[in-house]
């Protein structure tokens, strides 16, 4: 029960913060609301027992990416522009329509999948977790259990099965660094 | 039943996570289509990437396969790279246009939206004088008001407006 309440709480917080982030006029306010969304999602990950992902979500997203965003927003000083807003009513209408259509189609498909019993695995207690609990009868909290989603478990997976994608990701980051430096240089000599 | 077991006994249904992912993606879609500020559009793309991450984590949990959580890290890597390059582009565009509105950066667009904000770069661009001539009739459709302005500047012998540089560089 506690997990479900926490999930609704933090998931709703993330969703509300995302809505506020895309509707604020002031870009700084949008960025701050996005930080709130990142924290809500991080808590949601923890409730889903993805502890390490939750920690990295805060460190990388809320820590690094949002600082970069806020830095650029404040560097550019956009106060002048957010005041003049241009009428883009047609695009706005169709954008909202497309998003609502996407949501409706997704929810209908979700309900259909539930009716066909495709989602039943998640509602019942997961078998492997039951085994883990049975193997550790003296555990009093989740911290005592060797669950999925800890740093060690993810490291085992990432550096054995996914080591090549890991290296490719580092090359992508290198390319992004070079691209960012070259793009922001005033003059290539 | 221990405290940990009772905590785990009731799990979060997968459909809640799917709904959260769908709703976040829709919110991000609204942001990308409705905001005309490049920064806000990048920010909305971040929301959409996070929506996908929610689904990754949720399905990783259901299938007991940590590959989903590993892929969240790859998605974060791509997001970081995207933000770095995207913000570099924003700064480059802002330096040219003094604006972060996407409607002000339509050089590659065919439709004439009237005169764009002028592009002025400091310094000399003497090697562009040779190119500007054939450049004007080859890329003359890149906005009429803009092309005329570049032409006028050439005739007066001022520093070349840099509309040519966009097409070359």
PDB file of N, CA and C in Angstrom, chain B residues 12-106:
ATOM      1  N   UNK B  12       3.525  -1.785  -7.449  1.00  0.00           N
ATOM      2  CA  UNK B  12       2.874  -0.771  -8.271  1.00  0.00           C
ATOM      3  C   UNK B  12       2.467  -1.412  -9.597  1.00  0.00           C
ATOM      4  N   UNK B  13       1.207  -1.288  -9.979  1.00  0.00           N
ATOM      5  CA  UNK B  13       0.780  -1.870 -11.262  1.00  0.00           C
ATOM      6  C   UNK B  13       1.538  -1.244 -12.428  1.00  0.00           C
ATOM      7  N   UNK B  14       1.806  -2.073 -13.424  1.00  0.00           N
ATOM      8  CA  UNK B  14       2.579  -1.596 -14.568  1.00  0.00           C
ATOM      9  C   UNK B  14       1.800  -0.544 -15.339  1.00  0.00           C
ATOM     10  N   UNK B  15       0.454  -0.630 -15.325  1.00  0.00           N
ATOM     11  CA  UNK B  15      -0.297   0.329 -16.137  1.00  0.00           C
ATOM     12  C   UNK B  15      -0.162   1.755 -15.599  1.00  0.00           C
ATOM     13  N   UNK B  16       0.088   1.893 -14.323  1.00  0.00           N
ATOM     14  CA  UNK B  16       0.312   3.245 -13.798  1.00  0.00           C
ATOM     15  C   UNK B  16       1.569   3.832 -14.419  1.00  0.00           C
ATOM     16  N   UNK B  17       2.604   3.021 -14.501  1.00  0.00           N
ATOM     17  CA  UNK B  17       3.854   3.522 -15.087  1.00  0.00           C
ATOM     18  C   UNK B  17       3.670   3.833 -16.566  1.00  0.00           C
ATOM     19  N   UNK B  18       2.923   2.953 -17.261  1.00  0.00           N
ATOM     20  CA  UNK B  18       2.701   3.211 -18.688  1.00  0.00           C
ATOM     21  C   UNK B  18       1.926   4.507 -18.858  1.00  0.00           C
ATOM     22  N   UNK B  19       0.909   4.704 -17.987  1.00  0.00           N
ATOM     23  CA  UNK B  19       0.137   5.943 -18.095  1.00  0.00           C
ATOM     24  C   UNK B  19       1.017   7.156 -17.806  1.00  0.00           C
ATOM     25  N   UNK B  20       1.866   7.039 -16.777  1.00  0.00           N
ATOM     26  CA  UNK B  20       2.744   8.165 -16.445  1.00  0.00           C
ATOM     27  C   UNK B  20       3.653   8.489 -17.634  1.00  0.00           C
ATOM     28  N   UNK B  21       4.194   7.436 -18.260  1.00  0.00           N
ATOM     29  CA  UNK B  21       5.054   7.662 -19.423  1.00  0.00           C
ATOM     30  C   UNK B  21       4.304   8.313 -20.568  1.00  0.00           C
ATOM     31  N   UNK B  22       3.083   7.800 -20.845  1.00  0.00           N
ATOM     32  CA  UNK B  22       2.279   8.373 -21.928  1.00  0.00           C
ATOM     33  C   UNK B  22       1.969   9.840 -21.657  1.00  0.00           C
ATOM     34  N   UNK B  23       1.543  10.128 -20.415  1.00  0.00           N
ATOM     35  CA  UNK B  23       1.134  11.499 -20.082  1.00  0.00           C
ATOM     36  C   UNK B  23       2.330  12.446 -20.169  1.00  0.00           C
ATOM     37  N   UNK B  24       3.490  12.003 -19.664  1.00  0.00           N
ATOM     38  CA  UNK B  24       4.672  12.863 -19.733  1.00  0.00           C
ATOM     39  C   UNK B  24       5.064  13.104 -21.187  1.00  0.00           C
ATOM     40  N   UNK B  25       4.972  12.050 -22.012  1.00  0.00           N
ATOM     41  CA  UNK B  25       5.316  12.217 -23.419  1.00  0.00           C
ATOM     42  C   UNK B  25       4.363  13.206 -24.091  1.00  0.00           C
ATOM     43  N   UNK B  26       3.065  13.116 -23.744  1.00  0.00           N
ATOM     44  CA  UNK B  26       2.095  14.045 -24.325  1.00  0.00           C
ATOM     45  C   UNK B  26       2.400  15.478 -23.890  1.00  0.00           C
ATOM     46  N   UNK B  27       2.751  15.646 -22.622  1.00  0.00           N
ATOM     47  CA  UNK B  27       3.090  16.993 -22.134  1.00  0.00           C
ATOM     48  C   UNK B  27       4.305  17.532 -22.896  1.00  0.00           C
ATOM     49  N   UNK B  28       5.303  16.666 -23.085  1.00  0.00           N
ATOM     50  CA  UNK B  28       6.476  17.092 -23.838  1.00  0.00           C
ATOM     51  C   UNK B  28       6.130  17.451 -25.273  1.00  0.00           C
ATOM     52  N   UNK B  29       5.203  16.664 -25.867  1.00  0.00           N
ATOM     53  CA  UNK B  29       4.768  16.942 -27.245  1.00  0.00           C
ATOM     54  C   UNK B  29       4.091  18.305 -27.318  1.00  0.00           C
ATOM     55  N   UNK B  30       3.231  18.601 -26.327  1.00  0.00           N
ATOM     56  CA  UNK B  30       2.591  19.923 -26.283  1.00  0.00           C
ATOM     57  C   UNK B  30       3.656  21.012 -26.210  1.00  0.00           C
ATOM     58  N   UNK B  31       4.672  20.776 -25.370  1.00  0.00           N
ATOM     59  CA  UNK B  31       5.723  21.783 -25.234  1.00  0.00           C
ATOM     60  C   UNK B  31       6.463  22.016 -26.540  1.00  0.00           C
ATOM     61  N   UNK B  32       6.803  20.929 -27.243  1.00  0.00           N
ATOM     62  CA  UNK B  32       7.575  21.078 -28.479  1.00  0.00           C
ATOM     63  C   UNK B  32       6.766  21.806 -29.537  1.00  0.00           C
ATOM     64  N   UNK B  33       5.447  21.496 -29.611  1.00  0.00           N
ATOM     65  CA  UNK B  33       4.659  22.094 -30.690  1.00  0.00           C
ATOM     66  C   UNK B  33       4.168  23.499 -30.346  1.00  0.00           C
ATOM     67  N   UNK B  34       3.945  23.782 -29.071  1.00  0.00           N
ATOM     68  CA  UNK B  34       3.317  25.059 -28.721  1.00  0.00           C
ATOM     69  C   UNK B  34       4.312  26.156 -28.387  1.00  0.00           C
ATOM     70  N   UNK B  35       5.479  25.810 -27.920  1.00  0.00           N
ATOM     71  CA  UNK B  35       6.439  26.849 -27.572  1.00  0.00           C
ATOM     72  C   UNK B  35       7.283  27.179 -28.792  1.00  0.00           C
ATOM     73  N   UNK B  36       7.566  28.454 -28.976  1.00  0.00           N
ATOM     74  CA  UNK B  36       8.383  28.868 -30.114  1.00  0.00           C
ATOM     75  C   UNK B  36       9.799  29.243 -29.685  1.00  0.00           C
ATOM     76  N   UNK B  37      10.095  29.069 -28.426  1.00  0.00           N
ATOM     77  CA  UNK B  37      11.414  29.378 -27.904  1.00  0.00           C
ATOM     78  C   UNK B  37      12.270  28.109 -27.972  1.00  0.00           C
ATOM     79  N   UNK B  38      13.438  28.197 -28.621  1.00  0.00           N
ATOM     80  CA  UNK B  38      14.251  26.989 -28.805  1.00  0.00           C
ATOM     81  C   UNK B  38      14.594  26.362 -27.463  1.00  0.00           C
ATOM     82  N   UNK B  39      14.852  27.188 -26.466  1.00  0.00           N
ATOM     83  CA  UNK B  39      15.219  26.658 -25.155  1.00  0.00           C
ATOM     84  C   UNK B  39      14.074  25.842 -24.563  1.00  0.00           C
ATOM     85  N   UNK B  40      12.857  26.376 -24.674  1.00  0.00           N
ATOM     86  CA  UNK B  40      11.710  25.654 -24.132  1.00  0.00           C
ATOM     87  C   UNK B  40      11.444  24.384 -24.917  1.00  0.00           C
ATOM     88  N   UNK B  41      11.730  24.409 -26.231  1.00  0.00           N
ATOM     89  CA  UNK B  41      11.530  23.194 -27.026  1.00  0.00           C
ATOM     90  C   UNK B  41      12.522  22.119 -26.607  1.00  0.00           C
ATOM     91  N   UNK B  42      13.779  22.509 -26.386  1.00  0.00           N
ATOM     92  CA  UNK B  42      14.774  21.548 -25.897  1.00  0.00           C
ATOM     93  C   UNK B  42      14.351  20.977 -24.551  1.00  0.00           C
ATOM     94  N   UNK B  43      13.829  21.868 -23.719  1.00  0.00           N
ATOM     95  CA  UNK B  43      13.369  21.446 -22.394  1.00  0.00           C
ATOM     96  C   UNK B  43      12.236  20.422 -22.516  1.00  0.00           C
ATOM     97  N   UNK B  44      11.341  20.633 -23.468  1.00  0.00           N
ATOM     98  CA  UNK B  44      10.231  19.695 -23.661  1.00  0.00           C
ATOM     99  C   UNK B  44      10.735  18.356 -24.191  1.00  0.00           C
ATOM    100  N   UNK B  45      11.778  18.398 -25.032  1.00  0.00           N
ATOM    101  CA  UNK B  45      12.364  17.148 -25.506  1.00  0.00           C
ATOM    102  C   UNK B  45      12.933  16.356 -24.330  1.00  0.00           C
ATOM    103  N   UNK B  46      13.480  17.075 -23.353  1.00  0.00           N
ATOM    104  CA  UNK B  46      13.956  16.399 -22.148  1.00  0.00           C
ATOM    105  C   UNK B  46      12.815  15.679 -21.439  1.00  0.00           C
ATOM    106  N   UNK B  47      11.650  16.326 -21.374  1.00  0.00           N
ATOM    107  CA  UNK B  47      10.492  15.686 -20.739  1.00  0.00           C
ATOM    108  C   UNK B  47      10.126  14.409 -21.472  1.00  0.00           C
ATOM    109  N   UNK B  48      10.166  14.460 -22.827  1.00  0.00           N
ATOM    110  CA  UNK B  48       9.815  13.265 -23.599  1.00  0.00           C
ATOM    111  C   UNK B  48      10.830  12.147 -23.359  1.00  0.00           C
ATOM    112  N   UNK B  49      12.115  12.497 -23.285  1.00  0.00           N
ATOM    113  CA  UNK B  49      13.135  11.475 -23.017  1.00  0.00           C
ATOM    114  C   UNK B  49      12.916  10.849 -21.646  1.00  0.00           C
ATOM    115  N   UNK B  50      12.507  11.678 -20.670  1.00  0.00           N
ATOM    116  CA  UNK B  50      12.250  11.148 -19.335  1.00  0.00           C
ATOM    117  C   UNK B  50      11.039  10.238 -19.325  1.00  0.00           C
ATOM    118  N   UNK B  51      10.039  10.543 -20.169  1.00  0.00           N
ATOM    119  CA  UNK B  51       8.874   9.667 -20.261  1.00  0.00           C
ATOM    120  C   UNK B  51       9.303   8.276 -20.714  1.00  0.00           C
ATOM    121  N   UNK B  52      10.230   8.235 -21.688  1.00  0.00           N
ATOM    122  CA  UNK B  52      10.725   6.945 -22.156  1.00  0.00           C
ATOM    123  C   UNK B  52      11.496   6.232 -21.046  1.00  0.00           C
ATOM    124  N   UNK B  53      12.242   6.995 -20.255  1.00  0.00           N
ATOM    125  CA  UNK B  53      13.002   6.390 -19.161  1.00  0.00           C
ATOM    126  C   UNK B  53      12.069   5.727 -18.140  1.00  0.00           C
ATOM    127  N   UNK B  54      10.932   6.375 -17.872  1.00  0.00           N
ATOM    128  CA  UNK B  54       9.965   5.778 -16.940  1.00  0.00           C
ATOM    129  C   UNK B  54       9.540   4.404 -17.446  1.00  0.00           C
ATOM    130  N   UNK B  55       9.260   4.311 -18.749  1.00  0.00           N
ATOM    131  CA  UNK B  55       8.835   3.019 -19.300  1.00  0.00           C
ATOM    132  C   UNK B  55       9.962   2.002 -19.231  1.00  0.00           C
ATOM    133  N   UNK B  56      11.185   2.444 -19.507  1.00  0.00           N
ATOM    134  CA  UNK B  56      12.339   1.538 -19.411  1.00  0.00           C
ATOM    135  C   UNK B  56      12.414   0.916 -18.018  1.00  0.00           C
ATOM    136  N   UNK B  57      12.326   1.772 -17.001  1.00  0.00           N
ATOM    137  CA  UNK B  57      12.453   1.278 -15.626  1.00  0.00           C
ATOM    138  C   UNK B  57      11.289   0.354 -15.287  1.00  0.00           C
ATOM    139  N   UNK B  58      10.078   0.751 -15.696  1.00  0.00           N
ATOM    140  CA  UNK B  58       8.905  -0.043 -15.348  1.00  0.00           C
ATOM    141  C   UNK B  58       8.989  -1.434 -15.964  1.00  0.00           C
ATOM    142  N   UNK B  59       9.346  -1.496 -17.251  1.00  0.00           N
ATOM    143  CA  UNK B  59       9.385  -2.813 -17.901  1.00  0.00           C
ATOM    144  C   UNK B  59      10.592  -3.623 -17.447  1.00  0.00           C
ATOM    145  N   UNK B  60      11.666  -2.935 -17.096  1.00  0.00           N
ATOM    146  CA  UNK B  60      12.805  -3.644 -16.519  1.00  0.00           C
ATOM    147  C   UNK B  60      12.391  -4.370 -15.249  1.00  0.00           C
ATOM    148  N   UNK B  61      11.536  -3.720 -14.485  1.00  0.00           N
ATOM    149  CA  UNK B  61      11.063  -4.309 -13.233  1.00  0.00           C
ATOM    150  C   UNK B  61      10.136  -5.478 -13.496  1.00  0.00           C
ATOM    151  N   UNK B  62       9.239  -5.327 -14.459  1.00  0.00           N
ATOM    152  CA  UNK B  62       8.277  -6.394 -14.724  1.00  0.00           C
ATOM    153  C   UNK B  62       8.987  -7.640 -15.265  1.00  0.00           C
ATOM    154  N   UNK B  63       9.929  -7.434 -16.146  1.00  0.00           N
ATOM    155  CA  UNK B  63      10.593  -8.584 -16.779  1.00  0.00           C
ATOM    156  C   UNK B  63      11.811  -9.060 -16.015  1.00  0.00           C
ATOM    157  N   UNK B  64      12.143  -8.389 -14.936  1.00  0.00           N
ATOM    158  CA  UNK B  64      13.319  -8.754 -14.152  1.00  0.00           C
ATOM    159  C   UNK B  64      14.564  -8.815 -15.008  1.00  0.00           C
ATOM    160  N   UNK B  65      14.714  -7.822 -15.855  1.00  0.00           N
ATOM    161  CA  UNK B  65      15.885  -7.758 -16.718  1.00  0.00           C
ATOM    162  C   UNK B  65      16.497  -6.372 -16.528  1.00  0.00           C
ATOM    163  N   UNK B  66      17.690  -6.331 -16.012  1.00  0.00           N
ATOM    164  CA  UNK B  66      18.303  -5.032 -15.725  1.00  0.00           C
ATOM    165  C   UNK B  66      18.720  -4.286 -16.983  1.00  0.00           C
ATOM    166  N   UNK B  67      18.597  -4.913 -18.161  1.00  0.00           N
ATOM    167  CA  UNK B  67      18.940  -4.219 -19.397  1.00  0.00           C
ATOM    168  C   UNK B  67      18.151  -2.919 -19.517  1.00  0.00           C
ATOM    169  N   UNK B  68      16.886  -2.918 -19.054  1.00  0.00           N
ATOM    170  CA  UNK B  68      16.079  -1.704 -19.126  1.00  0.00           C
ATOM    171  C   UNK B  68      16.709  -0.569 -18.349  1.00  0.00           C
ATOM    172  N   UNK B  69      17.195  -0.885 -17.143  1.00  0.00           N
ATOM    173  CA  UNK B  69      17.807   0.178 -16.340  1.00  0.00           C
ATOM    174  C   UNK B  69      19.146   0.604 -16.913  1.00  0.00           C
ATOM    175  N   UNK B  70      19.864  -0.335 -17.539  1.00  0.00           N
ATOM    176  CA  UNK B  70      21.119   0.046 -18.194  1.00  0.00           C
ATOM    177  C   UNK B  70      20.826   1.006 -19.346  1.00  0.00           C
ATOM    178  N   UNK B  71      19.719   0.729 -20.051  1.00  0.00           N
ATOM    179  CA  UNK B  71      19.394   1.597 -21.183  1.00  0.00           C
ATOM    180  C   UNK B  71      18.961   2.984 -20.730  1.00  0.00           C
ATOM    181  N   UNK B  72      18.463   3.097 -19.512  1.00  0.00           N
ATOM    182  CA  UNK B  72      18.177   4.434 -18.992  1.00  0.00           C
ATOM    183  C   UNK B  72      19.465   5.265 -18.966  1.00  0.00           C
ATOM    184  N   UNK B  73      20.571   4.617 -18.621  1.00  0.00           N
ATOM    185  CA  UNK B  73      21.835   5.358 -18.598  1.00  0.00           C
ATOM    186  C   UNK B  73      22.238   5.794 -19.996  1.00  0.00           C
ATOM    187  N   UNK B  74      22.021   4.905 -20.970  1.00  0.00           N
ATOM    188  CA  UNK B  74      22.346   5.298 -22.341  1.00  0.00           C
ATOM    189  C   UNK B  74      21.446   6.443 -22.799  1.00  0.00           C
ATOM    190  N   UNK B  75      20.168   6.375 -22.419  1.00  0.00           N
ATOM    191  CA  UNK B  75      19.256   7.467 -22.774  1.00  0.00           C
ATOM    192  C   UNK B  75      19.711   8.778 -22.129  1.00  0.00           C
ATOM    193  N   UNK B  76      20.190   8.685 -20.878  1.00  0.00           N
ATOM    194  CA  UNK B  76      20.690   9.903 -20.213  1.00  0.00           C
ATOM    195  C   UNK B  76      21.928  10.431 -20.931  1.00  0.00           C
ATOM    196  N   UNK B  77      22.788   9.509 -21.396  1.00  0.00           N
ATOM    197  CA  UNK B  77      23.972   9.940 -22.134  1.00  0.00           C
ATOM    198  C   UNK B  77      23.580  10.691 -23.399  1.00  0.00           C
ATOM    199  N   UNK B  78      22.620  10.103 -24.126  1.00  0.00           N
ATOM    200  CA  UNK B  78      22.169  10.755 -25.356  1.00  0.00           C
ATOM    201  C   UNK B  78      21.536  12.100 -25.029  1.00  0.00           C
ATOM    202  N   UNK B  79      20.760  12.141 -23.932  1.00  0.00           N
ATOM    203  CA  UNK B  79      20.119  13.403 -23.552  1.00  0.00           C
ATOM    204  C   UNK B  79      21.164  14.463 -23.242  1.00  0.00           C
ATOM    205  N   UNK B  80      22.220  14.062 -22.531  1.00  0.00           N
ATOM    206  CA  UNK B  80      23.268  15.032 -22.199  1.00  0.00           C
ATOM    207  C   UNK B  80      23.954  15.535 -23.459  1.00  0.00           C
ATOM    208  N   UNK B  81      24.247  14.610 -24.389  1.00  0.00           N
ATOM    209  CA  UNK B  81      24.876  15.021 -25.645  1.00  0.00           C
ATOM    210  C   UNK B  81      23.968  15.951 -26.429  1.00  0.00           C
ATOM    211  N   UNK B  82      22.655  15.597 -26.439  1.00  0.00           N
ATOM    212  CA  UNK B  82      21.687  16.413 -27.175  1.00  0.00           C
ATOM    213  C   UNK B  82      21.599  17.820 -26.579  1.00  0.00           C
ATOM    214  N   UNK B  83      21.589  17.884 -25.249  1.00  0.00           N
ATOM    215  CA  UNK B  83      21.490  19.207 -24.610  1.00  0.00           C
ATOM    216  C   UNK B  83      22.746  20.027 -24.890  1.00  0.00           C
ATOM    217  N   UNK B  84      23.912  19.379 -24.826  1.00  0.00           N
ATOM    218  CA  UNK B  84      25.150  20.119 -25.054  1.00  0.00           C
ATOM    219  C   UNK B  84      25.178  20.704 -26.456  1.00  0.00           C
ATOM    220  N   UNK B  85      24.888  19.862 -27.468  1.00  0.00           N
ATOM    221  CA  UNK B  85      24.914  20.349 -28.847  1.00  0.00           C
ATOM    222  C   UNK B  85      23.770  21.324 -29.093  1.00  0.00           C
ATOM    223  N   UNK B  86      22.570  21.001 -28.537  1.00  0.00           N
ATOM    224  CA  UNK B  86      21.422  21.875 -28.745  1.00  0.00           C
ATOM    225  C   UNK B  86      21.645  23.263 -28.170  1.00  0.00           C
ATOM    226  N   UNK B  87      22.188  23.334 -26.969  1.00  0.00           N
ATOM    227  CA  UNK B  87      22.425  24.645 -26.364  1.00  0.00           C
ATOM    228  C   UNK B  87      23.537  25.380 -27.098  1.00  0.00           C
ATOM    229  N   UNK B  88      24.516  24.639 -27.642  1.00  0.00           N
ATOM    230  CA  UNK B  88      25.546  25.298 -28.464  1.00  0.00           C
ATOM    231  C   UNK B  88      24.910  25.925 -29.694  1.00  0.00           C
ATOM    232  N   UNK B  89      23.959  25.201 -30.306  1.00  0.00           N
ATOM    233  CA  UNK B  89      23.258  25.754 -31.473  1.00  0.00           C
ATOM    234  C   UNK B  89      22.448  26.973 -31.067  1.00  0.00           C
ATOM    235  N   UNK B  90      21.786  26.891 -29.890  1.00  0.00           N
ATOM    236  CA  UNK B  90      20.999  28.039 -29.405  1.00  0.00           C
ATOM    237  C   UNK B  90      21.894  29.264 -29.274  1.00  0.00           C
ATOM    238  N   UNK B  91      23.080  29.075 -28.688  1.00  0.00           N
ATOM    239  CA  UNK B  91      23.984  30.209 -28.505  1.00  0.00           C
ATOM    240  C   UNK B  91      24.447  30.743 -29.852  1.00  0.00           C
ATOM    241  N   UNK B  92      24.740  29.825 -30.795  1.00  0.00           N
ATOM    242  CA  UNK B  92      25.184  30.278 -32.115  1.00  0.00           C
ATOM    243  C   UNK B  92      24.083  31.065 -32.821  1.00  0.00           C
ATOM    244  N   UNK B  93      22.839  30.563 -32.720  1.00  0.00           N
ATOM    245  CA  UNK B  93      21.717  31.264 -33.356  1.00  0.00           C
ATOM    246  C   UNK B  93      21.487  32.612 -32.683  1.00  0.00           C
ATOM    247  N   UNK B  94      21.570  32.616 -31.347  1.00  0.00           N
ATOM    248  CA  UNK B  94      21.351  33.873 -30.617  1.00  0.00           C
ATOM    249  C   UNK B  94      22.405  34.907 -31.001  1.00  0.00           C
ATOM    250  N   UNK B  95      23.631  34.442 -31.238  1.00  0.00           N
ATOM    251  CA  UNK B  95      24.698  35.366 -31.606  1.00  0.00           C
ATOM    252  C   UNK B  95      24.415  36.000 -32.973  1.00  0.00           C
ATOM    253  N   UNK B  96      23.789  35.224 -33.857  1.00  0.00           N
ATOM    254  CA  UNK B  96      23.472  35.757 -35.182  1.00  0.00           C
ATOM    255  C   UNK B  96      22.228  36.622 -35.169  1.00  0.00           C
ATOM    256  N   UNK B  97      21.199  36.213 -34.407  1.00  0.00           N
ATOM    257  CA  UNK B  97      19.874  36.826 -34.538  1.00  0.00           C
ATOM    258  C   UNK B  97      19.462  37.655 -33.334  1.00  0.00           C
ATOM    259  N   UNK B  98      20.177  37.564 -32.214  1.00  0.00           N
ATOM    260  CA  UNK B  98      19.738  38.180 -30.959  1.00  0.00           C
ATOM    261  C   UNK B  98      18.338  37.704 -30.589  1.00  0.00           C
ATOM    262  N   UNK B  99      18.071  36.423 -30.814  1.00  0.00           N
ATOM    263  CA  UNK B  99      16.746  35.888 -30.545  1.00  0.00           C
ATOM    264  C   UNK B  99      16.853  34.381 -30.362  1.00  0.00           C
ATOM    265  N   UNK B 100      15.957  33.827 -29.542  1.00  0.00           N
ATOM    266  CA  UNK B 100      15.887  32.367 -29.437  1.00  0.00           C
ATOM    267  C   UNK B 100      14.557  31.859 -29.964  1.00  0.00           C
ATOM    268  N   UNK B 101      13.874  32.693 -30.759  1.00  0.00           N
ATOM    269  CA  UNK B 101      12.598  32.283 -31.323  1.00  0.00           C
ATOM    270  C   UNK B 101      12.869  31.497 -32.606  1.00  0.00           C
ATOM    271  N   UNK B 102      12.250  30.317 -32.731  1.00  0.00           N
ATOM    272  CA  UNK B 102      12.537  29.496 -33.910  1.00  0.00           C
ATOM    273  C   UNK B 102      12.056  30.171 -35.185  1.00  0.00           C
ATOM    274  N   UNK B 103      11.044  31.044 -35.078  1.00  0.00           N
ATOM    275  CA  UNK B 103      10.540  31.701 -36.278  1.00  0.00           C
ATOM    276  C   UNK B 103      11.529  32.708 -36.841  1.00  0.00           C
ATOM    277  N   UNK B 104      12.514  33.094 -36.043  1.00  0.00           N
ATOM    278  CA  UNK B 104      13.521  34.035 -36.524  1.00  0.00           C
ATOM    279  C   UNK B 104      14.673  33.342 -37.235  1.00  0.00           C
ATOM    280  N   UNK B 105      14.688  32.043 -37.251  1.00  0.00           N
ATOM    281  CA  UNK B 105      15.789  31.310 -37.884  1.00  0.00           C
ATOM    282  C   UNK B 105      15.224  30.404 -38.972  1.00  0.00           C
ATOM    283  N   UNK B 106      14.869  31.007 -40.099  1.00  0.00           N
ATOM    284  CA  UNK B 106      14.241  30.228 -41.164  1.00  0.00           C
ATOM    285  C   UNK B 106      15.009  30.359 -42.462  1.00  0.00           C
TER     286      UNK B 106
END
